[in-house]
PDB file of C-alpha atoms and ligand atoms in Angstrom:
ATOM      1  CA  MET T   1      -3.448  31.721   8.225  1.00 39.00           C
ATOM      2  CA  ASN T   2      -3.522  29.528  11.355  1.00 43.00           C
ATOM      3  CA  LYS T   3      -5.346  31.770  13.177  1.00 42.00           C
ATOM      4  CA  LYS T   4      -8.319  32.101  10.824  1.00 43.00           C
ATOM      5  CA  ARG T   5      -8.464  28.309  10.789  1.00 43.00           C
ATOM      6  CA  HIS T   6      -8.967  28.717  14.331  1.00 45.00           C
ATOM      7  CA  LEU T   7     -11.400  31.156  14.352  1.00 41.00           C
ATOM      8  CA  ILE T   8     -13.208  29.080  11.320  1.00 43.00           C
ATOM      9  CA  LEU T   9     -13.461  25.679  12.373  1.00 44.00           C
ATOM     10  CA  PRO T  10     -15.755  25.675  16.095  1.00 42.00           C
ATOM     11  CA  ILE T  11     -18.275  27.959  13.974  1.00 42.00           C
ATOM     12  CA  LEU T  12     -18.258  24.928  11.119  1.00 44.00           C
ATOM     13  CA  LEU T  13     -18.124  22.383  13.606  1.00 44.00           C
ATOM     14  CA  SER T  14     -21.445  23.659  15.533  1.00 41.00           C
ATOM     15  CA  GLY T  15     -23.053  23.639  12.148  1.00 41.00           C
ATOM     16  CA  LEU T  16     -21.491  20.244  11.782  1.00 43.00           C
ATOM     17  CA  LEU T  17     -23.443  19.366  15.541  1.00 40.00           C
ATOM     18  CA  LEU T  18     -26.714  21.402  14.844  1.00 40.00           C
ATOM     19  CA  SER T  19     -26.830  19.520  11.186  1.00 41.00           C
ATOM     20  CA  GLY T  20     -26.979  16.440  12.710  1.00 39.00           C
ATOM     21  CA  CYS T  21     -29.107  17.180  15.473  1.00 38.00           C
ATOM     22  CA  ASN T  22     -31.000  18.573  12.470  1.00 39.00           C
ATOM     23  CA  GLN T  23     -31.206  15.052  11.097  1.00 40.00           C
ATOM     24  CA  LYS T  24     -32.762  13.346  14.003  1.00 38.00           C
ATOM     25  CA  THR T  25     -35.971  14.720  14.869  1.00 37.00           C
ATOM     26  CA  ASP T  26     -36.607  16.250  10.971  1.00 37.00           C
ATOM     27  CA  GLU T  27     -37.241  12.890   8.821  1.00 38.00           C
ATOM     28  CA  LYS T  28     -34.548  12.768   6.449  1.00 37.00           C
ATOM     29  CA  SER T  29     -37.179  11.883   3.468  1.00 37.00           C
ATOM     30  CA  SER T  30     -38.816  14.660   3.745  1.00 38.00           C
ATOM     31  CA  ALA T  31     -36.131  17.223   3.012  1.00 37.00           C
ATOM     32  CA  SER T  32     -34.261  15.602   0.418  1.00 39.00           C
ATOM     33  CA  SER T  33     -34.955  14.927  -3.617  1.00 39.00           C
ATOM     34  CA  SER T  34     -35.429  11.251  -4.767  1.00 39.00           C
ATOM     35  CA  THR T  35     -31.668  10.526  -5.261  1.00 42.00           C
ATOM     36  CA  GLU T  36     -30.651  10.784  -1.217  1.00 42.00           C
ATOM     37  CA  THR T  37     -33.117   7.096  -1.012  1.00 45.00           C
ATOM     38  CA  SER T  38     -30.341   6.166  -3.776  1.00 49.00           C
ATOM     39  CA  VAL T  39     -27.894   7.229  -2.841  1.00 59.00           C
ATOM     40  CA  ARG T  40     -28.096   6.060   0.887  1.00 65.00           C
ATOM     41  CA  SER T  41     -29.875   3.265   1.187  1.00 64.00           C
ATOM     42  CA  GLU T  42     -27.802   0.405   1.007  1.00 68.00           C
ATOM     43  CA  PRO T  43     -28.472  -1.353  -2.989  1.00 70.00           C
ATOM     44  CA  VAL T  44     -27.837  -5.471  -3.025  1.00 79.00           C
ATOM     45  CA  GLY T  45     -25.068  -5.856  -5.533  1.00 87.00           C
ATOM     46  CA  THR T  46     -23.524  -8.532  -7.916  1.00 86.00           C
ATOM     47  CA  PRO T  47     -22.423 -11.999  -5.334  1.00 87.00           C
ATOM     48  CA  VAL T  48     -19.010 -12.337  -6.196  1.00 88.00           C
ATOM     49  CA  ASN T  49     -17.606 -15.863  -7.818  1.00 88.00           C
ATOM     50  CA  ILE T  50     -13.596 -16.365  -7.082  1.00 92.00           C
ATOM     51  CA  ASP T  51     -11.812 -18.592  -9.088  1.00 95.00           C
ATOM     52  CA  PRO T  52     -10.095 -20.260  -6.853  1.00 96.00           C
ATOM     53  CA  VAL T  53      -6.701 -21.627  -9.380  1.00 97.00           C
ATOM     54  CA  LEU T  54      -7.018 -18.012 -10.373  1.00 98.00           C
ATOM     55  CA  ALA T  55      -6.836 -16.488  -7.161  1.00 97.00           C
ATOM     56  CA  LYS T  56      -3.972 -18.735  -5.734  1.00 98.00           C
ATOM     57  CA  LYS T  57      -1.805 -17.803  -8.313  1.00 98.00           C
ATOM     58  CA  GLY T  58      -2.636 -14.314  -7.701  1.00 98.00           C
ATOM     59  CA  GLU T  59      -1.805 -15.044  -3.912  1.00 98.00           C
ATOM     60  CA  GLU T  60       2.287 -15.615  -5.090  1.00 98.00           C
ATOM     61  CA  LEU T  61       1.726 -13.436  -6.770  1.00 98.00           C
ATOM     62  CA  TYR T  62       0.743 -10.360  -5.051  1.00 98.00           C
ATOM     63  CA  ASN T  63       3.128 -12.342  -2.895  1.00 98.00           C
ATOM     64  CA  GLN T  64       6.092 -10.377  -4.959  1.00 98.00           C
ATOM     65  CA  ASN T  65       4.801  -7.598  -6.005  1.00 98.00           C
ATOM     66  CA  CYS T  66       2.659  -6.082  -3.457  1.00 98.00           C
ATOM     67  CA  VAL T  67       2.993  -7.279  -0.213  1.00 98.00           C
ATOM     68  CA  PHE T  68       6.102  -5.030   1.090  1.00 97.00           C
ATOM     69  CA  CYS T  69       3.847  -1.652   1.131  1.00 98.00           C
ATOM     70  CA  HIS T  70       0.549  -3.425   1.304  1.00 98.00           C
ATOM     71  CA  GLN T  71       1.229  -6.168   4.127  1.00 97.00           C
ATOM     72  CA  ALA T  72      -0.309  -9.681   4.616  1.00 95.00           C
ATOM     73  CA  ASP T  73      -3.092 -10.015   3.505  1.00 92.00           C
ATOM     74  CA  ALA T  74      -3.013  -6.903   2.067  1.00 95.00           C
ATOM     75  CA  ILE T  75      -4.557  -5.083   5.892  1.00 94.00           C
ATOM     76  CA  GLY T  76      -3.035  -2.074   4.732  1.00 95.00           C
ATOM     77  CA  LYS T  77      -0.595   0.025   7.228  1.00 93.00           C
ATOM     78  CA  PRO T  78      -2.467   3.459   7.732  1.00 90.00           C
ATOM     79  CA  GLY T  79      -0.058   6.490   6.078  1.00 91.00           C
ATOM     80  CA  PHE T  80       1.477   4.111   3.986  1.00 95.00           C
ATOM     81  CA  ALA T  81      -0.722   1.868   1.612  1.00 97.00           C
ATOM     82  CA  PRO T  82      -4.537   1.152   2.573  1.00 97.00           C
ATOM     83  CA  SER T  83      -6.094  -1.825   2.915  1.00 97.00           C
ATOM     84  CA  LEU T  84      -7.143  -4.116  -0.706  1.00 98.00           C
ATOM     85  CA  THR T  85      -9.107  -6.368   1.506  1.00 96.00           C
ATOM     86  CA  ASN T  86     -11.132  -4.195   3.578  1.00 96.00           C
ATOM     87  CA  LYS T  87     -14.474  -4.540   2.841  1.00 96.00           C
ATOM     88  CA  GLU T  88     -15.998  -1.276   1.596  1.00 97.00           C
ATOM     89  CA  PHE T  89     -13.558  -1.413  -0.728  1.00 98.00           C
ATOM     90  CA  LEU T  90     -13.928  -4.291  -2.509  1.00 98.00           C
ATOM     91  CA  SER T  91     -17.900  -4.427  -3.091  1.00 97.00           C
ATOM     92  CA  VAL T  92     -18.097  -0.020  -4.759  1.00 98.00           C
ATOM     93  CA  SER T  93     -15.107  -1.126  -7.193  1.00 98.00           C
ATOM     94  CA  SER T  94     -15.245  -2.253 -10.108  1.00 98.00           C
ATOM     95  CA  ASP T  95     -13.488  -4.441 -11.895  1.00 97.00           C
ATOM     96  CA  LYS T  96     -12.254  -1.946 -13.912  1.00 98.00           C
ATOM     97  CA  PHE T  97     -11.363   0.456 -11.224  1.00 98.00           C
ATOM     98  CA  LEU T  98      -9.337  -2.574  -9.978  1.00 98.00           C
ATOM     99  CA  LEU T  99      -7.129  -3.490 -13.047  1.00 98.00           C
ATOM    100  CA  GLY T 100      -6.882   0.014 -14.285  1.00 98.00           C
ATOM    101  CA  THR T 101      -5.533   1.631 -10.626  1.00 98.00           C
ATOM    102  CA  ILE T 102      -3.065  -1.626 -10.942  1.00 98.00           C
ATOM    103  CA  ARG T 103      -1.907  -1.184 -14.117  1.00 98.00           C
ATOM    104  CA  ASP T 104      -1.634   2.525 -14.332  1.00 98.00           C
ATOM    105  CA  GLY T 105      -0.138   2.790 -10.387  1.00 98.00           C
ATOM    106  CA  ARG T 106      -1.324   6.776  -8.965  1.00 97.00           C
ATOM    107  CA  PRO T 107       1.186   9.249 -10.521  1.00 95.00           C
ATOM    108  CA  GLY T 108       2.939  11.461  -7.279  1.00 92.00           C
ATOM    109  CA  THR T 109       2.225   8.814  -4.865  1.00 95.00           C
ATOM    110  CA  GLY T 110       3.726   5.589  -3.269  1.00 96.00           C
ATOM    111  CA  MET T 111       1.236   3.041  -5.626  1.00 98.00           C
ATOM    112  CA  PRO T 112       3.217   2.315  -9.136  1.00 98.00           C
ATOM    113  CA  PRO T 113       1.836   1.368 -11.723  1.00 98.00           C
ATOM    114  CA  PHE T 114       2.514  -2.463 -12.887  1.00 98.00           C
ATOM    115  CA  SER T 115       1.359  -2.822 -16.679  1.00 98.00           C
ATOM    116  CA  HIS T 116       4.837  -5.448 -16.526  1.00 98.00           C
ATOM    117  CA  LEU T 117       3.157  -7.948 -15.459  1.00 98.00           C
ATOM    118  CA  GLY T 118       0.505  -8.291 -18.285  1.00 98.00           C
ATOM    119  CA  ARG T 119      -3.277  -8.372 -17.811  1.00 97.00           C
ATOM    120  CA  SER T 120      -3.708 -11.966 -16.917  1.00 97.00           C
ATOM    121  CA  GLN T 121      -1.946 -12.131 -14.180  1.00 98.00           C
ATOM    122  CA  VAL T 122      -3.087  -8.594 -12.902  1.00 98.00           C
ATOM    123  CA  GLU T 123      -6.536 -10.525 -13.125  1.00 98.00           C
ATOM    124  CA  ALA T 124      -4.744 -12.804 -10.960  1.00 98.00           C
ATOM    125  CA  ILE T 125      -3.913 -10.699  -8.296  1.00 98.00           C
ATOM    126  CA  VAL T 126      -7.869  -9.140  -8.296  1.00 98.00           C
ATOM    127  CA  ALA T 127      -8.873 -12.511  -8.205  1.00 98.00           C
ATOM    128  CA  PHE T 128      -6.706 -13.002  -4.903  1.00 98.00           C
ATOM    129  CA  LEU T 129      -7.587  -9.764  -3.479  1.00 98.00           C
ATOM    130  CA  ARG T 130     -11.274 -10.673  -4.130  1.00 97.00           C
ATOM    131  CA  ALA T 131     -11.524 -14.049  -2.400  1.00 97.00           C
ATOM    132  CA  HIS T 132     -11.590 -11.447   0.313  1.00 96.00           C
ATOM    133  CA  SER T 133     -14.964 -10.705  -0.395  1.00 94.00           C
ATOM    134  CA  LYS T 134     -18.166 -10.421   2.659  1.00 92.00           C
ATOM    135  CA  GLU T 135     -19.576  -7.759   0.864  1.00 94.00           C
ATOM    136  CA  ALA T 136     -21.746  -7.934  -3.425  1.00 95.00           C
ATOM    137  CA  ASN T 137     -20.020  -6.729  -5.221  1.00 96.00           C
ATOM    138  CA  ILE T 138     -21.889  -3.027  -5.650  1.00 97.00           C
ATOM    139  CA  SER T 139     -20.134  -1.421  -8.168  1.00 97.00           C
ATOM    140  CA  ALA T 140     -22.559  -0.814 -10.848  1.00 97.00           C
ATOM    141  CA  ILE T 141     -25.627   0.797  -9.492  1.00 97.00           C
ATOM    142  CA  VAL T 142     -22.636   2.904  -7.547  1.00 97.00           C
ATOM    143  CA  ASP T 143     -21.486   3.449 -10.220  1.00 97.00           C
ATOM    144  CA  ALA T 144     -24.606   4.533 -12.193  1.00 97.00           C
ATOM    145  CA  GLN T 145     -25.355   6.807  -9.396  1.00 97.00           C
ATOM    146  CA  PRO T 146     -26.205  11.201 -10.396  1.00 97.00           C
ATOM    147  CA  ASP T 147     -22.806  13.350 -10.338  1.00 97.00           C
ATOM    148  CA  ALA T 148     -22.319  15.370  -8.057  1.00 97.00           C
ATOM    149  CA  HIS T 149     -23.800  19.291  -9.238  1.00 97.00           C
ATOM    150  CA  GLY T 150     -22.904  21.345  -5.737  1.00 97.00           C
ATOM    151  CA  ASP T 151     -21.332  23.772  -4.978  1.00 97.00           C
ATOM    152  CA  PRO T 152     -17.542  24.241  -4.727  1.00 97.00           C
ATOM    153  CA  ARG T 153     -16.624  27.349  -2.646  1.00 96.00           C
ATOM    154  CA  LEU T 154     -19.048  25.685  -0.459  1.00 97.00           C
ATOM    155  CA  GLY T 155     -16.833  22.176  -0.799  1.00 97.00           C
ATOM    156  CA  LYS T 156     -14.234  23.386   0.219  1.00 96.00           C
ATOM    157  CA  LEU T 157     -14.498  24.891   3.196  1.00 96.00           C
ATOM    158  CA  TRP T 158     -15.119  21.380   4.063  1.00 96.00           C
ATOM    159  CA  PHE T 159     -12.698  19.817   2.475  1.00 96.00           C
ATOM    160  CA  ASP T 160     -10.447  22.441   4.717  1.00 96.00           C
ATOM    161  CA  GLN T 161     -12.648  21.629   7.846  1.00 95.00           C
ATOM    162  CA  ILE T 162     -12.478  18.331   7.410  1.00 95.00           C
ATOM    163  CA  CYS T 163     -10.438  16.532   5.172  1.00 96.00           C
ATOM    164  CA  SER T 164      -7.702  17.754   5.520  1.00 94.00           C
ATOM    165  CA  THR T 165      -6.557  16.598   8.855  1.00 93.00           C
ATOM    166  CA  CYS T 166      -5.869  13.234   7.138  1.00 94.00           C
ATOM    167  CA  HIS T 167      -5.965  13.424   3.309  1.00 95.00           C
ATOM    168  CA  GLY T 168      -4.587  16.608   3.203  1.00 93.00           C
ATOM    169  CA  PHE T 169      -4.480  19.732   1.608  1.00 90.00           C
ATOM    170  CA  ASP T 170      -5.337  19.572  -1.349  1.00 90.00           C
ATOM    171  CA  GLY T 171      -6.459  16.133  -1.479  1.00 94.00           C
ATOM    172  CA  ASP T 172      -2.424  15.633  -1.671  1.00 92.00           C
ATOM    173  CA  GLY T 173      -2.088  12.144   0.876  1.00 92.00           C
ATOM    174  CA  TYR T 174       0.841  10.138   2.070  1.00 92.00           C
ATOM    175  CA  SER T 175       3.093  12.499   1.282  1.00 86.00           C
ATOM    176  CA  ALA T 176       1.593  15.989   2.942  1.00 81.00           C
ATOM    177  CA  GLY T 177       2.530  13.272   5.541  1.00 82.00           C
ATOM    178  CA  SER T 178      -0.878  12.188   6.275  1.00 84.00           C
ATOM    179  CA  THR T 179      -2.806   8.884   6.806  1.00 90.00           C
ATOM    180  CA  GLY T 180      -4.862   9.374   3.840  1.00 95.00           C
ATOM    181  CA  THR T 181      -4.846   8.267   0.833  1.00 96.00           C
ATOM    182  CA  ALA T 182      -3.897  10.971  -2.488  1.00 96.00           C
ATOM    183  CA  ILE T 183      -7.982  11.606  -3.230  1.00 96.00           C
ATOM    184  CA  GLY T 184      -7.052  14.988  -4.476  1.00 95.00           C
ATOM    185  CA  LYS T 185      -5.030  13.678  -7.335  1.00 95.00           C
ATOM    186  CA  ALA T 186      -5.521  12.759 -11.422  1.00 95.00           C
ATOM    187  CA  GLY T 187      -4.719   8.395 -10.388  1.00 96.00           C
ATOM    188  CA  PHE T 188      -7.103   8.079  -7.682  1.00 97.00           C
ATOM    189  CA  LEU T 189      -9.729  10.633  -9.340  1.00 97.00           C
ATOM    190  CA  ASN T 190      -9.599   9.917 -12.667  1.00 96.00           C
ATOM    191  CA  LYS T 191     -10.681   6.007 -12.479  1.00 97.00           C
ATOM    192  CA  VAL T 192     -14.253   6.637  -9.674  1.00 98.00           C
ATOM    193  CA  SER T 193     -17.222   8.231  -9.835  1.00 98.00           C
ATOM    194  CA  ASP T 194     -18.553  10.377  -8.512  1.00 98.00           C
ATOM    195  CA  GLY T 195     -20.670   7.253  -6.698  1.00 98.00           C
ATOM    196  CA  PHE T 196     -17.877   6.259  -5.161  1.00 98.00           C
ATOM    197  CA  ILE T 197     -16.759   8.965  -3.788  1.00 98.00           C
ATOM    198  CA  ARG T 198     -19.762   9.713  -2.108  1.00 98.00           C
ATOM    199  CA  HIS T 199     -20.400   6.335  -1.210  1.00 97.00           C
ATOM    200  CA  THR T 200     -17.083   5.751   0.012  1.00 97.00           C
ATOM    201  CA  ILE T 201     -17.648   9.673   2.465  1.00 97.00           C
ATOM    202  CA  VAL T 202     -21.047   7.814   3.509  1.00 95.00           C
ATOM    203  CA  ASN T 203     -20.225   4.705   4.776  1.00 94.00           C
ATOM    204  CA  GLY T 204     -16.733   5.032   5.239  1.00 94.00           C
ATOM    205  CA  ARG T 205     -14.038   2.029   5.720  1.00 95.00           C
ATOM    206  CA  THR T 206     -14.509  -0.775   8.226  1.00 92.00           C
ATOM    207  CA  ASP T 207     -11.063  -1.034  10.418  1.00 90.00           C
ATOM    208  CA  THR T 208      -9.806   2.454   8.902  1.00 91.00           C
ATOM    209  CA  ARG T 209      -9.424   5.522  10.339  1.00 91.00           C
ATOM    210  CA  MET T 210     -12.040   6.139   7.427  1.00 93.00           C
ATOM    211  CA  LEU T 211     -15.489   6.463   9.559  1.00 90.00           C
ATOM    212  CA  GLY T 212     -17.734   7.830   7.233  1.00 90.00           C
ATOM    213  CA  PHE T 213     -20.328  11.388   7.601  1.00 91.00           C
ATOM    214  CA  SER T 214     -23.046   8.699   8.110  1.00 88.00           C
ATOM    215  CA  GLY T 215     -25.761   7.488  11.179  1.00 82.00           C
ATOM    216  CA  PRO T 216     -23.838   7.255  15.040  1.00 80.00           C
ATOM    217  CA  ALA T 217     -20.016   6.626  14.312  1.00 75.00           C
ATOM    218  CA  ALA T 218     -19.696   8.321  11.661  1.00 82.00           C
ATOM    219  CA  MET T 219     -16.682  11.998  12.246  1.00 80.00           C
ATOM    220  CA  ALA T 220     -19.315  14.085  11.715  1.00 85.00           C
ATOM    221  CA  ASN T 221     -23.113  14.480   9.632  1.00 90.00           C
ATOM    222  CA  LEU T 222     -22.857  15.349   6.586  1.00 94.00           C
ATOM    223  CA  THR T 223     -25.627  15.566   4.655  1.00 95.00           C
ATOM    224  CA  ASP T 224     -26.299  14.841   0.602  1.00 95.00           C
ATOM    225  CA  LYS T 225     -26.341  18.669  -0.588  1.00 97.00           C
ATOM    226  CA  GLU T 226     -22.699  19.544   2.098  1.00 97.00           C
ATOM    227  CA  ILE T 227     -21.316  15.780   0.495  1.00 97.00           C
ATOM    228  CA  ASP T 228     -21.874  16.757  -3.131  1.00 98.00           C
ATOM    229  CA  ASP T 229     -20.390  19.824  -2.717  1.00 98.00           C
ATOM    230  CA  ILE T 230     -16.596  18.207  -1.668  1.00 98.00           C
ATOM    231  CA  ILE T 231     -16.611  15.789  -4.450  1.00 98.00           C
ATOM    232  CA  SER T 232     -17.766  19.244  -6.355  1.00 97.00           C
ATOM    233  CA  TYR T 233     -14.455  20.959  -5.340  1.00 97.00           C
ATOM    234  CA  LEU T 234     -12.409  18.113  -4.883  1.00 97.00           C
ATOM    235  CA  ARG T 235     -13.148  17.756  -8.850  1.00 96.00           C
ATOM    236  CA  THR T 236     -11.979  21.461  -9.592  1.00 93.00           C
ATOM    237  CA  VAL T 237      -9.022  20.601  -7.150  1.00 87.00           C
ATOM    238  CA  PRO T 238      -5.841  20.955 -10.074  1.00 69.00           C
ATOM    239  CA  SER T 239      -3.593  17.773 -10.552  1.00 60.00           C
ATOM    240  CA  LYS T 240      -0.424  17.397  -9.466  1.00 55.00           C
ATOM    241  CA  ASP T 241       0.841  14.697 -10.785  1.00 53.00           C
TER     242      ASP T 241
HETATM  243  C1  HEC O   1      -8.889  10.520  10.215  1.00 89.04           C
HETATM  244  C2  HEC O   1      -8.550  11.130   9.175  1.00 89.04           C
HETATM  245  C3  HEC O   1     -10.163  10.906   7.750  1.00 89.04           C
HETATM  246  C4  HEC O   1     -10.406  12.237   7.932  1.00 89.04           C
HETATM  247  C5  HEC O   1     -11.685  12.781   8.243  1.00 89.04           C
HETATM  248  C6  HEC O   1     -11.281  11.748   6.443  1.00 89.04           C
HETATM  249  N1  HEC O   1     -10.445  10.686   6.037  1.00 89.04           N
HETATM  250 FE1  HEC O   1     -11.110   9.801   3.562  1.00 89.04          FE
HETATM  251  N2  HEC O   1      -9.641   8.068   4.210  1.00 89.04           N
HETATM  252  C7  HEC O   1      -8.948   8.111   5.754  1.00 89.04           C
HETATM  253  C8  HEC O   1      -7.426   7.145   5.703  1.00 89.04           C
HETATM  254  C9  HEC O   1      -7.060   5.976   6.674  1.00 89.04           C
HETATM  255  C10 HEC O   1      -8.048   6.519   4.587  1.00 89.04           C
HETATM  256  C11 HEC O   1      -8.133   4.600   3.863  1.00 89.04           C
HETATM  257  C12 HEC O   1      -8.379   4.060   4.264  1.00 89.04           C
HETATM  258  C13 HEC O   1      -8.099   2.388   3.799  1.00 89.04           C
HETATM  259  O1  HEC O   1      -6.741   2.372   4.869  1.00 89.04           O
HETATM  260  O2  HEC O   1      -8.236   1.923   3.229  1.00 89.04           O
HETATM  261  C14 HEC O   1      -9.753   6.972   3.271  1.00 89.04           C
HETATM  262  C15 HEC O   1      -9.852   7.386   1.902  1.00 89.04           C
HETATM  263  C16 HEC O   1     -11.245   7.760   1.671  1.00 89.04           C
HETATM  264  C17 HEC O   1     -11.535   7.092  -0.451  1.00 89.04           C
HETATM  265  C18 HEC O   1     -11.455   6.874  -0.730  1.00 89.04           C
HETATM  266  C19 HEC O   1     -10.175   7.177  -0.936  1.00 89.04           C
HETATM  267  C20 HEC O   1      -9.262   6.340  -2.193  1.00 89.04           C
HETATM  268  O3  HEC O   1      -8.162   5.904  -2.245  1.00 89.04           O
HETATM  269  O4  HEC O   1      -9.920   4.545  -3.197  1.00 89.04           O
HETATM  270  C21 HEC O   1     -12.256   8.739   0.561  1.00 89.04           C
HETATM  271  C22 HEC O   1     -13.007   8.860  -1.467  1.00 89.04           C
HETATM  272  C23 HEC O   1     -12.185   9.048   1.492  1.00 89.04           C
HETATM  273  N3  HEC O   1     -11.775   9.071   1.888  1.00 89.04           N
HETATM  274  C24 HEC O   1     -12.851  11.106   1.281  1.00 89.04           C
HETATM  275  C25 HEC O   1     -12.869  12.115   2.308  1.00 89.04           C
HETATM  276  C26 HEC O   1     -13.077  12.679   2.690  1.00 89.04           C
HETATM  277  C27 HEC O   1     -13.775  13.828   1.243  1.00 89.04           C
HETATM  278  C28 HEC O   1     -13.067  13.508   3.982  1.00 89.04           C
HETATM  279  C29 HEC O   1     -14.312  14.566   4.321  1.00 89.04           C
HETATM  280  C30 HEC O   1     -15.897  15.057   4.291  1.00 89.04           C
HETATM  281  C31 HEC O   1     -12.296  12.713   5.111  1.00 89.04           C
HETATM  282  N4  HEC O   1     -12.490  11.442   3.816  1.00 89.04           N
HETATM  283  C32 HEC O   1     -12.156  12.480   6.089  1.00 89.04           C
HETATM  284  C33 HEC O   1      -9.045   8.401   6.104  1.00 89.04           C
HETATM  285  C34 HEC O   1      -9.614   9.953   6.725  1.00 89.04           C
HETATM  286  C1  HEC O   2       5.940   1.493  -3.450  1.00 89.04           C
HETATM  287  C2  HEC O   2       4.378   0.499  -2.221  1.00 89.04           C
HETATM  288  C3  HEC O   2       3.632   0.208  -3.051  1.00 89.04           C
HETATM  289  C4  HEC O   2       3.773  -1.490  -4.042  1.00 89.04           C
HETATM  290  C5  HEC O   2       4.879  -2.342  -4.150  1.00 89.04           C
HETATM  291  C6  HEC O   2       1.994  -1.286  -4.463  1.00 89.04           C
HETATM  292  N1  HEC O   2       0.938  -0.557  -3.721  1.00 89.04           N
HETATM  293 FE1  HEC O   2      -0.398   0.045  -4.216  1.00 89.04          FE
HETATM  294  N2  HEC O   2      -1.024   1.415  -3.189  1.00 89.04           N
HETATM  295  C7  HEC O   2       0.062   2.124  -2.477  1.00 89.04           C
HETATM  296  C8  HEC O   2       0.076   2.944  -2.587  1.00 89.04           C
HETATM  297  C9  HEC O   2       1.241   4.212  -0.811  1.00 89.04           C
HETATM  298  C10 HEC O   2      -1.130   3.032  -2.847  1.00 89.04           C
HETATM  299  C11 HEC O   2      -2.321   5.279  -2.108  1.00 89.04           C
HETATM  300  C12 HEC O   2      -1.543   5.559  -3.381  1.00 89.04           C
HETATM  301  C13 HEC O   2      -2.764   7.386  -2.406  1.00 89.04           C
HETATM  302  O1  HEC O   2      -2.586   7.559  -2.106  1.00 89.04           O
HETATM  303  O2  HEC O   2      -3.632   8.022  -3.590  1.00 89.04           O
HETATM  304  C14 HEC O   2      -2.347   2.638  -3.090  1.00 89.04           C
HETATM  305  C15 HEC O   2      -3.426   2.826  -3.802  1.00 89.04           C
HETATM  306  C16 HEC O   2      -3.521   1.544  -3.856  1.00 89.04           C
HETATM  307  C17 HEC O   2      -4.867   0.849  -4.683  1.00 89.04           C
HETATM  308  C18 HEC O   2      -5.533   2.285  -4.181  1.00 89.04           C
HETATM  309  C19 HEC O   2      -6.573   1.355  -3.180  1.00 89.04           C
HETATM  310  C20 HEC O   2      -7.742   2.816  -2.714  1.00 89.04           C
HETATM  311  O3  HEC O   2      -7.391   2.440  -2.206  1.00 89.04           O
HETATM  312  O4  HEC O   2      -7.978   3.070  -3.413  1.00 89.04           O
HETATM  313  C21 HEC O   2      -4.618  -0.946  -4.945  1.00 89.04           C
HETATM  314  C22 HEC O   2      -5.860  -1.035  -6.440  1.00 89.04           C
HETATM  315  C23 HEC O   2      -3.546  -0.791  -5.387  1.00 89.04           C
HETATM  316  N3  HEC O   2      -2.422  -0.129  -4.746  1.00 89.04           N
HETATM  317  C24 HEC O   2      -2.962  -2.291  -5.657  1.00 89.04           C
HETATM  318  C25 HEC O   2      -1.957  -2.663  -5.585  1.00 89.04           C
HETATM  319  C26 HEC O   2      -1.140  -4.241  -5.367  1.00 89.04           C
HETATM  320  C27 HEC O   2      -2.069  -5.272  -6.341  1.00 89.04           C
HETATM  321  C28 HEC O   2      -0.237  -4.025  -6.054  1.00 89.04           C
HETATM  322  C29 HEC O   2       1.273  -4.895  -6.265  1.00 89.04           C
HETATM  323  C30 HEC O   2       0.888  -5.603  -8.171  1.00 89.04           C
HETATM  324  C31 HEC O   2       0.565  -2.939  -5.427  1.00 89.04           C
HETATM  325  N4  HEC O   2      -0.283  -1.162  -4.910  1.00 89.04           N
HETATM  326  C32 HEC O   2       2.017  -2.623  -4.870  1.00 89.04           C
HETATM  327  C33 HEC O   2       1.792   1.500  -2.261  1.00 89.04           C
HETATM  328  C34 HEC O   2       1.960   0.047  -3.067  1.00 89.04           C
END
């Protein structure tokens, strides 16, 4: 099985490099549908207003409940817990997503549920996290993006060759000894829109190993079609939680 992978990898990677070059010469807009502009250009979003008293209370609760894993100032620790103050993460996350993820945790990962804290305490923690925001909140715009209608079989090829290196096969995440989170598990997939996943793949997350798959700093340049293939594949990964 490993031998086979070694043969496929160079072929796919050269394909990747080629498609990256093509995009530079070939105007992106000419080859693509109208969704590309809305998906790739940065939306304006809503400014973030924080109640400082609530955020202060949230900081105490954070230090009691979360700091052990997510670290001081929620900067995260690779392979252990993700950053919660990363600017792309905060800007793309809705309150619903944050509240729900903290309440329910992510079954089958190291993220425990905190439903015992009750809604108002979890809201205070979210206010503390939001106080680190450097960008407007674009979650409403990103969540309104169209769902992916890609080819899951092609998506699996891309996923196995590129994403599994950090997210584990089937997106098992840290439990598979990986540095990326469990993006193949229901605890993540059931709470995010295809737009959230798409935006994260395109833009990555600054100061983490998730560099993004578009532009000069990209790990590789994936087309919109390839990204939607990957999202469609993720939606078919059987939940093992
Ligand atoms: C070099 C390692 C690496 C590669 C390759 C990589 N990722 Fe990531 N990814 C990460 C890390 C690390 C994070 C979490 C960053 C953090 O700490 O906030 C992440 C986060 C994400 C998230 C957000 C998950 C969450 O829990 O909110 C998505 C979605 C994602 N990656 C998709 C992908 C896809 C799809 C691919 C392949 C096209 C990919 N990644 C390739 C390292 C990687
Ligand atoms: C025992 C360790 C641990 C504790 C304690 C913990 N977390 Fe987590 N958290 C994790 C791990 C591990 C993940 C990533 C799970 C995965 O692979 O999807 C995570 C993921 C998250 C995510 C999703 C991040 C993303 O990139 O999508 C949020 C939000 C979060 N945690 C908030 C909190 C908050 C708030 C607290 C405290 C109330 C907390 N966590 C306590 C380990 C922990």
